Amino acid sequence: MRLLSLNFLSRTWLLPLLFSPLVFWGVANATPEASLSKERNAPIAIAIHGGAGTITKANLTPAQDAAYRAKLNEALQAGYALLDQGKDGQYAVIAAIQILEESPLFNAGRGSVYTFDEEHELDASIMDGATLNAGAAAGVKTVKSPISLANEVMSNSVHVMLSGSGAETFAKQQGLAMVENSYFNTERRLKSLHKAKKSLVKTQASYSEKYAFEQLDVSYKYGTVGAVALDKFGNLTAGTSTGGMTAKRYGRIGDAPIIGAGTWADNASCAVSATGHGEYFIRYHVAADICSRVKYQGVSIAEAADYVINTELKNAGGSGGVIVIDRQGNITMPFNSAGMYRASKRDSENTYVAIFKDQ
Ligand code: ASP
């Protein structure tokens, strides 16, 4: 490359061009960090999650434990491999999330929970930290990969968030894979719905519907998947995909497709994907709040995320966790629930895969 450009400069007829205002503009507006990053082979890193909740050793058989870890590892390695090949973070985030969406183990895509009316309504979003472009899809029923729809919204529409049947029409126009809603059916999630409904009916006999929903065990609520990445160009990306909350009604939308609540990425601070009780994550605009603390208070991602998850949300009664990454490749993954499916990898460091507080 260098030889080529020297040769280019040695052509004297090109010299006047060098002093043209256009060239000065170009030099002034070049992205020095991006090219620097490329030259010094900037660090790459990725973190993923598969949901937070009442995940304890007692609740998981050794076979289930192994299956979750294997799938997390597969998704992580797929995303990491793309970063390693020099692909944009966007591709790594989508590849990792799609593997989790296709697995019935997680509450996203294939393994999505059921609504009160025994259907599936899926939400997803993605954000690019270099441009602050973002895309989201909410309440879709027939899009096989909601994260790919979110990406189409970001890349090929003038909007940030599309919902329901309109989002599905757009998905078809973009040529995305469409499926019957029953594609997302799983025995395990149906059982959870029946159990949740029983508990709702029992509680509602003496209390309001609102109270009954609030009393639902948290294990009915979580399982969202997400990924955050730092690519070789020094850019951050975040994405999240979910089936939402078991027994949700009335077209309820959670935090996952809401930019700033469940997903946020800004090269000036950090990238975040969240999982947990969506209503709290929306009201406390968790993902953006963590990055704002980093940006304006100058604190580390570990300090900012720990405060928001373990002090602010916890005190408010909001359960869940986040995965966070910054431009140096630092990663933090705090949660205030019993467990959170999670994994990370930085440069050539060993892969980290964990479920419980003590791994
Ligand atoms: N945050 C998601 C929601 O409220 C649920 C989850 O994280 O599992 O829809």
Coordinates of C-alpha atoms and ligand atoms in Angstrom, one line a residue:
M1 CA 0.0 0.0 0.0
R2 CA 2.7 2.4 1.0
L3 CA 4.8 1.8 -2.2
L4 CA 1.7 2.4 -4.2
S5 CA 0.9 5.7 -2.6
L6 CA 4.6 6.9 -3.0
N7 CA 4.5 6.1 -6.6
F8 CA 1.2 8.0 -6.9
L9 CA 2.7 11.1 -5.3
S10 CA 5.8 11.0 -7.6
R11 CA 3.7 11.8 -10.6
T12 CA 4.3 15.5 -10.8
W13 CA 1.2 16.3 -12.8
L14 CA -0.7 15.4 -9.7
L15 CA 1.0 17.9 -7.5
P16 CA -1.4 20.8 -8.0
L17 CA -4.2 18.5 -7.0
L18 CA -2.6 18.0 -3.7
F19 CA -3.0 21.6 -2.8
S20 CA -6.6 21.8 -3.9
P21 CA -9.2 22.8 -1.2
L22 CA -10.9 19.4 -1.8
V23 CA -7.8 17.5 -0.8
F24 CA -7.4 19.6 2.4
W25 CA -11.1 19.0 3.2
G26 CA -10.5 15.2 2.7
V27 CA -7.5 15.2 4.9
A28 CA -9.1 17.2 7.6
N29 CA -12.2 14.9 7.6
A30 CA -10.4 11.6 7.4
T31 CA -11.1 9.2 10.2
P32 CA -7.6 8.9 11.7
E33 CA -8.7 6.6 14.5
A34 CA -10.2 4.1 12.0
S35 CA -7.1 4.0 9.9
L36 CA -4.8 4.0 12.9
S37 CA -6.8 1.1 14.3
K38 CA -6.4 -0.9 11.1
E39 CA -2.6 -0.3 11.1
R40 CA -2.1 -1.2 14.7
N41 CA -4.5 -4.1 14.3
A42 CA -6.9 -2.9 17.0
P43 CA -8.1 -5.3 19.7
I44 CA -11.2 -7.2 18.9
A45 CA -13.7 -8.5 21.4
I46 CA -17.2 -9.9 21.7
A47 CA -19.6 -10.7 24.5
I48 CA -23.0 -12.5 24.3
H49 CA -25.8 -13.3 26.7
G50 CA -28.7 -15.8 26.6
G51 CA -30.8 -14.2 29.3
A52 CA -30.8 -13.7 33.1
G53 CA -33.1 -15.0 35.7
T54 CA -33.6 -17.6 38.4
I55 CA -30.9 -19.8 36.9
T56 CA -29.4 -21.9 39.7
K57 CA -27.3 -25.1 39.8
A58 CA -30.3 -26.8 41.4
N59 CA -32.5 -25.8 38.4
L60 CA -30.2 -27.2 35.7
T61 CA -29.3 -30.8 35.1
P62 CA -25.7 -31.4 34.1
A63 CA -26.9 -32.2 30.6
Q64 CA -28.8 -28.9 30.3
D65 CA -25.8 -27.0 31.8
A66 CA -23.5 -28.6 29.1
A67 CA -26.0 -27.9 26.3
Y68 CA -26.3 -24.2 27.3
R69 CA -22.5 -23.8 27.5
A70 CA -21.9 -25.5 24.2
K71 CA -24.5 -23.3 22.4
L72 CA -23.1 -20.1 24.0
N73 CA -19.6 -21.1 22.9
E74 CA -20.7 -21.9 19.4
A75 CA -22.4 -18.5 19.0
L76 CA -19.4 -16.7 20.6
Q77 CA -16.8 -18.4 18.3
A78 CA -18.9 -17.7 15.2
G79 CA -19.0 -14.0 16.0
Y80 CA -15.4 -13.8 17.0
A81 CA -14.3 -15.6 13.8
L82 CA -15.9 -12.9 11.7
L83 CA -14.2 -10.1 13.8
D84 CA -10.9 -11.9 13.4
Q85 CA -11.4 -12.0 9.6
G86 CA -11.8 -8.2 9.7
K87 CA -15.5 -8.0 9.2
D88 CA -17.6 -5.2 10.7
G89 CA -19.0 -5.8 14.2
Q90 CA -22.5 -5.7 12.7
Y91 CA -21.9 -9.1 11.1
A92 CA -20.4 -10.6 14.2
V93 CA -23.4 -9.5 16.3
I94 CA -25.9 -10.8 13.8
A95 CA -24.1 -14.2 13.4
A96 CA -23.9 -14.8 17.1
I97 CA -27.5 -13.8 17.7
Q98 CA -28.8 -15.9 14.9
I99 CA -27.2 -19.0 16.3
L100 CA -29.0 -18.3 19.6
E101 CA -32.3 -17.5 17.8
E102 CA -32.2 -20.8 16.0
S103 CA -31.7 -22.8 19.3
P104 CA -34.8 -23.7 21.2
L105 CA -32.8 -23.3 24.4
F106 CA -33.2 -19.5 24.4
N107 CA -36.2 -17.1 24.5
A108 CA -35.6 -15.6 21.1
G109 CA -36.5 -16.9 17.6
R110 CA -37.1 -20.6 17.8
G111 CA -37.4 -20.9 21.6
S112 CA -39.6 -17.8 22.1
V113 CA -42.0 -17.8 25.0
Y114 CA -45.8 -17.8 24.4
T115 CA -48.1 -14.8 24.8
F116 CA -51.3 -15.1 26.9
D117 CA -53.1 -16.0 23.6
E118 CA -50.7 -18.9 22.9
E119 CA -48.9 -17.1 20.1
H120 CA -45.3 -15.7 19.7
E121 CA -44.5 -12.0 19.3
L122 CA -40.9 -11.3 18.8
D123 CA -38.8 -8.1 19.3
A124 CA -35.2 -7.2 18.3
S125 CA -32.9 -4.3 17.7
I126 CA -29.4 -3.4 16.6
M127 CA -27.3 -0.3 16.9
D128 CA -24.0 0.9 15.2
G129 CA -21.8 2.8 17.5
A130 CA -19.9 4.6 14.7
T131 CA -22.9 6.3 13.1
L132 CA -25.6 5.9 15.8
N133 CA -27.7 4.3 13.2
A134 CA -30.2 1.9 14.7
G135 CA -33.0 -0.5 13.6
A136 CA -35.7 -2.3 15.6
A137 CA -38.6 -4.6 15.0
A138 CA -41.4 -5.1 17.6
G139 CA -44.3 -7.6 17.9
V140 CA -43.5 -9.6 14.7
K141 CA -45.0 -13.1 14.4
T142 CA -43.7 -14.6 11.2
V143 CA -40.1 -13.3 10.7
K144 CA -37.7 -16.2 11.2
S145 CA -34.8 -14.0 12.4
P146 CA -35.9 -10.8 14.1
I147 CA -32.3 -9.6 14.4
S148 CA -32.0 -9.7 10.6
L149 CA -35.2 -7.7 10.3
A150 CA -33.8 -5.1 12.8
N151 CA -30.7 -4.9 10.6
E152 CA -32.7 -4.4 7.5
V153 CA -34.6 -1.6 9.2
M154 CA -31.3 0.0 10.2
S155 CA -29.6 -0.4 6.8
N156 CA -32.5 -0.2 4.3
S157 CA -35.3 2.0 5.7
V158 CA -35.6 5.6 6.7
H159 CA -37.1 4.5 10.1
V160 CA -35.7 3.2 13.3
M161 CA -38.5 1.0 14.6
L162 CA -41.2 -1.0 12.7
S163 CA -43.9 -3.0 14.3
G164 CA -46.5 -5.7 13.7
S165 CA -47.9 -6.4 10.3
G166 CA -46.1 -3.4 8.7
A167 CA -42.8 -4.7 9.9
E168 CA -43.7 -8.1 8.3
T169 CA -44.5 -6.5 5.0
F170 CA -41.2 -4.8 5.0
A171 CA -39.4 -8.1 6.0
K172 CA -41.0 -9.8 2.9
Q173 CA -40.0 -6.9 0.7
Q174 CA -36.4 -7.3 1.9
G175 CA -36.5 -11.0 1.0
L176 CA -36.1 -12.3 4.6
A177 CA -37.1 -15.8 5.5
M178 CA -40.7 -16.0 6.7
V179 CA -42.3 -18.8 8.8
E180 CA -45.6 -19.8 10.3
N181 CA -46.0 -18.6 13.9
S182 CA -46.1 -22.3 14.9
Y183 CA -42.4 -22.5 13.8
F184 CA -41.6 -21.0 17.2
N185 CA -43.6 -23.6 19.2
T186 CA -41.8 -25.7 21.8
E187 CA -43.3 -28.0 24.4
R188 CA -41.2 -26.5 27.2
R189 CA -42.4 -23.0 26.7
L190 CA -46.0 -24.1 26.3
K191 CA -45.7 -25.8 29.7
S192 CA -44.3 -22.6 31.2
L193 CA -47.3 -20.7 29.7
H194 CA -49.8 -23.1 31.3
K195 CA -48.0 -22.9 34.6
A196 CA -48.0 -19.1 34.4
K197 CA -51.7 -18.9 33.5
K198 CA -52.6 -21.1 36.5
S199 CA -50.7 -18.9 38.8
L200 CA -52.3 -15.8 37.2
V201 CA -55.8 -17.1 37.7
K202 CA -55.1 -18.1 41.3
T203 CA -53.6 -14.7 42.2
Q204 CA -56.2 -12.8 40.3
A205 CA -59.0 -14.4 42.3
S206 CA -58.1 -12.1 45.2
Y207 CA -56.1 -9.3 43.5
S208 CA -56.1 -7.2 40.3
E209 CA -54.7 -8.4 37.0
K210 CA -51.8 -5.9 37.4
Y211 CA -50.9 -7.4 40.8
A212 CA -51.3 -11.0 39.4
F213 CA -48.8 -10.3 36.6
E214 CA -46.3 -8.6 39.0
Q215 CA -46.4 -11.7 41.2
L216 CA -45.4 -14.1 38.3
D217 CA -42.3 -15.9 39.1
V218 CA -39.3 -14.3 37.4
S219 CA -38.4 -17.6 35.7
Y220 CA -41.3 -17.0 33.4
K221 CA -39.9 -13.7 32.2
Y222 CA -36.4 -13.9 30.9
G223 CA -34.2 -15.6 28.3
T224 CA -33.5 -12.8 25.8
V225 CA -30.3 -13.1 23.7
G226 CA -27.9 -10.4 22.8
A227 CA -24.3 -9.5 21.6
V228 CA -21.9 -6.6 21.7
A229 CA -18.7 -6.4 19.7
L230 CA -15.6 -4.3 19.1
D231 CA -14.3 -4.8 15.5
K232 CA -10.9 -4.2 13.9
F233 CA -11.9 -0.7 12.9
G234 CA -12.4 0.2 16.5
N235 CA -16.2 0.3 16.1
L236 CA -18.8 -0.8 18.6
T237 CA -22.1 -2.7 17.8
A238 CA -24.9 -4.0 20.0
G239 CA -27.9 -6.2 19.3
T240 CA -30.7 -7.9 21.2
S241 CA -33.5 -10.4 20.2
T242 CA -36.3 -11.8 22.3
G243 CA -39.7 -13.5 22.5
G244 CA -40.4 -11.2 25.4
M245 CA -42.3 -12.3 28.6
T246 CA -44.4 -15.4 29.0
A247 CA -48.1 -14.7 29.1
K248 CA -47.7 -11.1 27.9
R249 CA -50.9 -9.5 26.6
Y250 CA -52.3 -6.6 24.7
G251 CA -49.4 -6.3 22.2
R252 CA -46.9 -5.7 25.1
I253 CA -43.5 -4.6 23.9
G254 CA -40.4 -5.0 26.2
D255 CA -37.1 -3.2 26.3
A256 CA -35.3 -5.3 23.7
P257 CA -36.4 -3.3 20.7
I258 CA -36.2 0.0 22.4
I259 CA -33.0 1.9 21.6
G260 CA -31.5 3.1 24.8
A261 CA -33.4 0.6 27.0
G262 CA -32.4 -2.9 25.9
T263 CA -29.7 -1.9 23.3
W264 CA -27.3 0.9 22.8
A265 CA -24.0 1.5 21.1
D266 CA -21.9 4.7 20.8
N267 CA -18.2 4.8 19.9
A268 CA -17.9 7.7 22.3
S269 CA -18.7 5.4 25.3
C270 CA -19.8 1.8 25.1
A271 CA -22.2 -0.8 23.7
V272 CA -24.8 -2.6 25.8
S273 CA -27.3 -5.4 25.4
A274 CA -29.7 -6.0 28.3
T275 CA -31.9 -8.9 29.6
G276 CA -34.4 -8.8 32.4
H277 CA -37.7 -7.4 33.5
G278 CA -38.3 -5.1 30.4
E279 CA -40.6 -2.6 32.1
Y280 CA -37.8 -1.6 34.5
F281 CA -35.2 -1.5 31.7
I282 CA -37.5 0.9 29.7
R283 CA -38.2 3.2 32.6
Y284 CA -34.6 3.4 33.7
H285 CA -33.4 3.5 30.1
V286 CA -30.7 1.1 31.3
A287 CA -28.5 0.6 28.2
A288 CA -28.1 4.3 27.4
D289 CA -27.8 5.3 31.0
I290 CA -24.8 3.1 31.4
C291 CA -23.1 4.6 28.4
S292 CA -24.0 8.2 29.4
R293 CA -22.3 7.6 32.8
V294 CA -19.2 6.5 31.0
K295 CA -19.3 9.4 28.6
Y296 CA -20.1 12.2 31.1
Q297 CA -18.8 11.0 34.4
G298 CA -15.7 9.4 32.9
V299 CA -16.1 6.2 34.9
S300 CA -15.3 2.8 33.6
I301 CA -17.9 0.5 32.1
A302 CA -17.5 -1.8 35.1
E303 CA -18.3 1.0 37.5
A304 CA -21.2 2.4 35.5
A305 CA -22.9 -1.0 34.8
D306 CA -22.4 -2.2 38.3
Y307 CA -24.1 0.9 39.7
V308 CA -27.1 0.8 37.3
I309 CA -27.7 -3.0 37.7
N310 CA -26.8 -3.6 41.3
T311 CA -27.8 -0.3 43.0
E312 CA -30.3 1.6 40.9
L313 CA -32.3 -1.3 39.3
K314 CA -32.0 -3.5 42.3
N315 CA -33.4 -0.9 44.7
A316 CA -36.2 -0.3 42.3
G317 CA -37.1 -4.0 42.2
G318 CA -35.9 -4.5 38.6
S319 CA -34.2 -7.9 38.0
G320 CA -31.8 -8.7 35.1
G321 CA -28.4 -7.9 33.7
V322 CA -26.3 -6.5 30.9
I323 CA -23.3 -7.2 28.7
V324 CA -21.1 -4.1 28.1
I325 CA -18.0 -3.5 25.9
D326 CA -15.8 -0.4 25.3
R327 CA -13.4 0.6 22.6
Q328 CA -10.4 -0.8 24.5
G329 CA -12.1 -4.2 24.5
N330 CA -12.9 -4.2 28.2
I331 CA -16.0 -6.3 28.9
T332 CA -18.3 -6.3 32.0
M333 CA -21.4 -8.5 32.5
P334 CA -23.1 -7.7 35.8
F335 CA -26.5 -9.1 36.8
N336 CA -28.6 -8.9 39.9
S337 CA -30.5 -12.2 39.3
A338 CA -29.3 -15.7 40.4
G339 CA -27.7 -16.3 37.0
M340 CA -27.2 -15.1 33.5
Y341 CA -26.1 -17.1 30.5
R342 CA -23.1 -15.3 29.2
A343 CA -19.8 -15.7 27.3
S344 CA -16.9 -13.4 26.1
K345 CA -13.7 -13.5 24.2
R346 CA -11.0 -10.8 23.7
D347 CA -8.2 -11.0 21.2
S348 CA -6.5 -14.4 21.6
E349 CA -7.4 -14.7 25.3
N350 CA -9.2 -17.8 26.4
T351 CA -13.0 -18.0 25.9
Y352 CA -15.1 -17.3 29.0
V353 CA -18.5 -19.1 29.3
A354 CA -20.5 -18.8 32.5
I355 CA -24.0 -19.2 33.9
F356 CA -24.0 -18.7 37.6
K357 CA -22.3 -16.1 39.8
D358 CA -19.4 -18.4 40.4
Q359 CA -19.3 -19.4 36.7
Ligands
ASP1 N1 -36.1 -8.0 28.5 C1 -37.1 -8.9 27.9 C2 -38.4 -8.3 27.9 O1 -38.8 -7.7 28.9 C3 -37.1 -10.2 28.5 C4 -35.8 -10.9 28.8 O2 -34.8 -10.3 28.9 O3 -35.8 -12.1 28.8 O4 -39.2 -8.5 27.0

